[in-house]
C-alpha positions as CSV (number, residue, x, y, z in Angstrom):
1,M,0.0,0.2,-0.2
2,E,2.6,2.5,0.9
3,L,4.6,1.4,-2.0
4,L,1.6,2.6,-4.2
5,S,1.1,5.8,-2.6
6,A,4.7,6.4,-3.2
7,L,4.4,5.7,-6.8
8,S,1.3,7.7,-7.0
9,L,3.3,10.6,-5.5
10,G,5.8,10.6,-8.0
11,E,3.5,10.4,-10.6
12,L,1.8,13.1,-9.3
13,A,5.1,14.8,-9.0
14,L,6.4,13.8,-12.7
15,S,2.7,15.1,-14.3
16,F,2.9,18.6,-12.3
17,S,6.4,19.2,-13.6
18,R,5.3,18.6,-17.2
19,V,2.6,21.3,-16.8
20,P,3.1,23.9,-19.6
21,L,3.9,27.3,-18.0
22,F,2.6,29.8,-20.9
23,P,-0.1,31.0,-21.1
24,V,-1.7,30.6,-17.9
25,F,0.8,30.6,-15.2
26,D,3.1,33.1,-17.3
27,L,-0.2,35.4,-17.4
28,S,0.0,35.2,-13.4
29,Y,3.8,35.9,-12.9
30,F,3.1,39.1,-15.4
31,I,0.0,40.1,-13.5
32,V,1.4,40.1,-10.0
33,S,5.1,41.5,-11.1
34,I,3.2,44.5,-12.8
35,L,1.1,44.9,-10.1
36,Y,4.1,45.4,-7.6
37,L,5.6,47.7,-10.0
38,K,2.3,49.6,-9.7
39,Y,2.8,49.9,-6.0
40,E,5.7,51.7,-6.0
41,P,5.5,55.3,-5.2
42,G,5.4,57.7,-8.6
43,A,4.8,54.3,-10.9
44,V,1.6,56.0,-11.9
45,E,2.4,59.3,-12.4
46,L,5.3,58.1,-14.6
47,S,2.9,55.9,-16.7
48,R,1.3,59.1,-17.4
49,R,4.0,61.3,-18.3
50,H,6.7,58.8,-19.8
51,P,4.8,55.5,-21.0
52,M,7.9,54.1,-22.7
53,A,9.9,54.5,-19.3
54,S,7.0,52.6,-17.2
55,W,6.6,50.1,-19.9
56,L,10.6,49.5,-19.9
57,C,10.1,49.1,-16.1
58,A,7.4,46.3,-16.6
59,M,9.2,44.4,-18.7
60,L,12.2,44.7,-16.2
61,H,9.8,43.5,-13.7
62,C,8.6,40.5,-16.0
63,F,12.2,39.2,-17.8
64,G,14.6,40.8,-15.2
65,S,15.7,37.1,-14.1
66,Y,16.5,35.8,-17.6
67,I,18.5,39.4,-18.4
68,L,20.2,38.7,-15.3
69,A,20.7,34.8,-16.1
70,D,21.8,35.7,-19.4
71,L,24.7,38.2,-18.3
72,L,26.0,35.7,-15.8
73,L,26.3,33.0,-18.8
74,G,27.9,35.5,-21.2
75,E,24.7,35.2,-23.5
76,P,22.8,38.0,-25.8
77,L,20.9,40.0,-23.5
78,I,18.4,40.6,-26.1
79,D,17.5,37.1,-26.0
80,S,15.0,37.7,-23.3
81,F,12.6,39.7,-25.4
82,G,12.9,37.2,-28.5
83,N,9.8,35.5,-27.6
84,N,6.9,37.7,-29.2
85,S,4.4,36.0,-27.3
86,S,5.3,36.5,-24.1
87,I,6.5,40.3,-24.8
88,L,2.9,41.1,-26.3
89,L,1.3,39.0,-23.1
90,A,3.1,40.9,-20.5
91,S,2.8,44.5,-22.7
92,A,-1.2,43.8,-22.5
93,V,-1.2,43.1,-18.9
94,W,1.0,46.4,-18.2
95,Y,-1.3,48.5,-20.3
96,L,-4.6,47.2,-18.6
97,V,-3.0,47.6,-15.3
98,F,-2.5,51.2,-15.6
99,F,-4.9,52.6,-18.2
100,C,-7.7,50.4,-18.2
101,P,-10.8,52.5,-17.9
102,L,-12.2,53.3,-14.2
103,D,-9.1,50.9,-13.0
104,L,-11.6,47.8,-13.4
105,F,-8.8,45.6,-14.3
106,Y,-6.5,46.5,-11.3
107,K,-9.6,46.4,-9.1
108,C,-10.5,42.9,-10.0
109,V,-6.8,41.6,-10.0
110,C,-6.2,43.6,-6.9
111,F,-9.3,41.5,-5.0
112,L,-7.4,39.2,-2.4
113,P,-9.1,36.0,-3.3
114,V,-8.2,36.7,-7.0
115,K,-4.6,38.0,-6.1
116,L,-4.1,35.2,-3.9
117,I,-4.5,32.8,-6.7
118,F,-2.6,34.9,-9.4
119,V,0.5,34.7,-6.2
120,A,0.2,31.2,-5.6
121,M,0.6,30.8,-9.7
122,K,3.5,33.1,-9.8
123,E,5.2,30.6,-7.3
124,V,4.8,27.8,-9.5
125,V,6.7,29.9,-12.3
126,R,9.4,31.0,-9.7
127,V,10.4,27.4,-8.5
128,R,10.4,26.1,-12.3
129,K,12.8,28.9,-13.2
130,I,15.1,28.1,-10.5
131,A,15.4,24.5,-11.7
132,V,15.3,25.4,-15.3
133,G,18.4,28.3,-14.8
134,I,20.3,25.5,-12.9
135,H,20.1,22.9,-15.5
136,H,21.2,25.7,-18.3
137,A,24.2,26.2,-16.0
138,H,25.1,23.0,-15.2
139,H,24.8,22.3,-19.3
140,H,27.8,25.2,-19.7
141,Y,29.6,24.7,-16.4
142,H,29.2,21.1,-15.2
143,H,31.5,21.2,-12.0
144,G,30.8,25.1,-11.4
145,W,28.6,24.9,-8.2
146,F,28.6,28.4,-7.5
147,V,27.7,29.1,-11.2
148,M,24.9,27.1,-10.9
149,I,23.9,28.5,-7.7
150,A,23.9,32.0,-9.0
151,T,22.3,31.3,-11.9
152,G,19.2,29.7,-10.3
153,W,19.2,32.3,-7.5
154,V,18.9,35.2,-10.3
155,K,16.5,32.9,-12.4
156,G,14.3,33.3,-8.9
157,S,14.6,36.7,-7.7
158,G,16.0,38.6,-10.6
159,V,14.0,41.4,-10.4
160,A,14.6,42.0,-6.7
161,L,18.5,42.1,-7.6
162,M,18.1,44.6,-10.3
163,S,15.7,46.8,-8.3
164,N,18.3,49.4,-8.5
165,F,18.5,49.9,-11.8
166,E,14.8,49.8,-12.5
167,Q,14.3,52.1,-9.7
168,L,17.0,54.6,-12.0
169,L,14.4,54.3,-14.9
170,R,11.9,55.7,-12.6
171,G,14.7,58.4,-11.9
172,V,14.5,57.4,-8.1
173,W,17.9,56.3,-6.5
174,K,17.8,54.6,-3.1
175,P,20.4,52.4,-2.6
176,E,19.2,51.4,0.9
177,T,16.9,49.2,-0.8
178,N,19.7,46.6,-2.1
179,Q,18.3,43.3,-2.0
180,I,21.6,41.9,-1.0
181,L,21.7,44.0,2.1
182,H,18.2,43.6,3.0
183,M,16.6,40.0,1.5
184,S,13.0,39.5,1.0
185,F,11.2,36.4,1.3
186,P,11.3,35.6,-2.0
187,T,15.0,36.5,-2.7
188,K,16.0,34.2,0.3
189,A,13.7,31.3,-0.7
190,S,15.3,31.6,-4.4
191,L,19.2,31.2,-2.9
192,Y,18.1,28.2,-0.3
193,G,16.3,26.8,-3.4
194,A,18.9,27.3,-5.6
195,V,21.3,25.1,-3.2
196,L,18.6,22.8,-3.3
197,F,18.5,22.1,-6.8
198,T,22.2,22.6,-7.5
199,L,22.7,19.4,-5.1
200,Q,20.1,17.6,-6.6
201,Q,21.4,18.5,-10.2
202,T,24.8,17.6,-9.0
203,R,23.7,14.1,-7.4
204,W,24.3,14.7,-3.6
205,L,20.8,15.1,-2.8
206,P,18.9,11.8,-3.3
207,V,15.5,12.8,-4.7
208,S,14.3,13.1,-8.3
209,K,14.2,16.7,-10.0
210,A,9.9,16.3,-10.7
211,S,9.9,15.5,-6.6
212,L,12.0,18.2,-5.3
213,I,10.1,20.8,-8.0
214,F,6.9,19.5,-6.8
215,I,7.8,20.1,-2.8
216,F,9.6,23.1,-3.0
217,T,6.6,24.7,-5.2
218,L,4.3,23.2,-2.2
219,F,6.4,25.1,0.3
220,M,6.8,28.5,-1.6
221,V,3.0,28.4,-2.5
222,S,2.0,28.0,1.0
223,C,4.2,30.6,2.5
224,K,3.6,33.4,-0.3
225,V,-0.2,33.1,-0.2
226,L,0.0,32.9,4.0
227,L,2.0,36.1,3.8
228,T,0.2,37.9,1.3
229,A,-3.2,37.0,2.8
230,T,-1.8,38.6,6.3
231,H,0.0,41.4,4.6
232,S,3.2,40.1,6.8
233,H,6.4,41.2,5.5
234,S,8.3,38.9,7.8
235,S,9.8,35.5,6.4
236,P,9.6,32.0,7.7
237,F,13.2,31.6,7.9
238,D,13.5,34.4,10.7
239,V,13.4,31.8,13.2
240,L,15.9,29.6,11.9
241,E,18.2,32.5,11.5
242,A,18.0,33.6,14.9
243,Y,19.7,30.6,16.0
244,V,22.1,29.6,13.4
245,C,23.5,33.1,12.3
246,P,24.7,34.2,15.7
247,V,26.3,30.9,15.8
248,L,28.2,30.9,12.3
249,F,28.5,35.1,12.0
250,G,28.2,36.5,15.8
251,M,25.1,38.1,15.0
252,A,21.4,37.5,13.2
253,W,21.5,37.7,9.4
254,G,19.8,41.3,8.5
255,G,19.9,42.2,12.1
256,N,19.9,46.1,11.2
257,H,17.3,45.6,8.8
258,H,14.4,47.1,11.1
259,H,16.5,49.5,12.1
260,D,17.8,50.7,8.6
261,N,14.0,50.7,7.1
262,H,12.8,52.9,9.6
263,G,15.5,55.6,9.0
264,G,17.2,55.2,12.5
265,S,18.1,58.6,14.0
266,L,21.3,60.3,14.7
267,S,21.2,60.2,18.1
268,S,20.3,56.2,18.5
269,A,23.7,55.7,16.8
270,L,25.7,57.7,19.3
271,P,27.0,56.6,22.6
272,A,25.3,58.1,25.9
273,K,27.5,60.9,26.7
274,S,27.2,62.1,22.8
275,K,23.3,61.8,23.4
276,E,24.0,64.2,26.5
277,E,26.0,66.8,24.7
278,L,23.0,66.9,22.0
279,S,20.4,67.6,24.4
280,E,22.3,69.9,25.9
281,G,22.5,71.9,23.1
282,S,19.4,71.5,21.7
283,K,18.2,72.8,25.5
284,K,20.6,75.8,24.7
285,K,19.3,76.6,20.9
286,K,15.5,76.6,22.3
287,T,16.6,79.3,25.7
288,K,18.2,81.1,23.0
289,K,15.2,81.6,20.9
290,M,13.2,82.4,23.8
291,D,15.5,84.7,24.6
């Protein structure tokens, strides 16, 4: 009975890994990616004043991972725009999200139950891209573990890793938002997933690729849907990192993330003596103004 259940699970994983992504899953990926672009401050105004720049930003959100992977592997960057169907589909989504009358399309896809479905389908695409990226890198570098991990990582979170460049297209420069410094859950998960798929590709992990895709997709879908439904920006890895990182690195990974995001004041970074001097100086200024 256990053998039959194992066989059925293996067949399910194999069938799942063969499900085509285009057009349904890719459509969901484009919708969620361009929604995140519209959430950015000033993105709507940019689409009205500079539609071409807005369209380029949308294409980076949709195809940034392919561009970075081609850059790493020394392949033509323009190859990412060689699929006319994908470009047209992403462009149609961009137009509907930003220019649909009465924002009807935007309101429909932002309705939480609908959005959760799209978010789940986007994670299916993410995991598949990580697996395909590592297989592609393995074809060029059979023993290049770090090349495979890097390629799988950028395939899974390319748009996040090149977010500063995308911001420049919108006329914004915020180096403090660098994903290398402050990794979000999808960026971390893509890195850990790239490590797992690299171990599987080099046969150090005794599990089939189809099974790993199925299991890791379930994990990503469950976590991302839960985080989106609860409007949470935390990471399921925080608990594990809180125990492991102090042992390995002497402090928690991203321990200053909360402080940096909220823009800690100068006085919070100064010793107690300096704080007292600042407070005394401010008191003197107040007395002068009163005089």
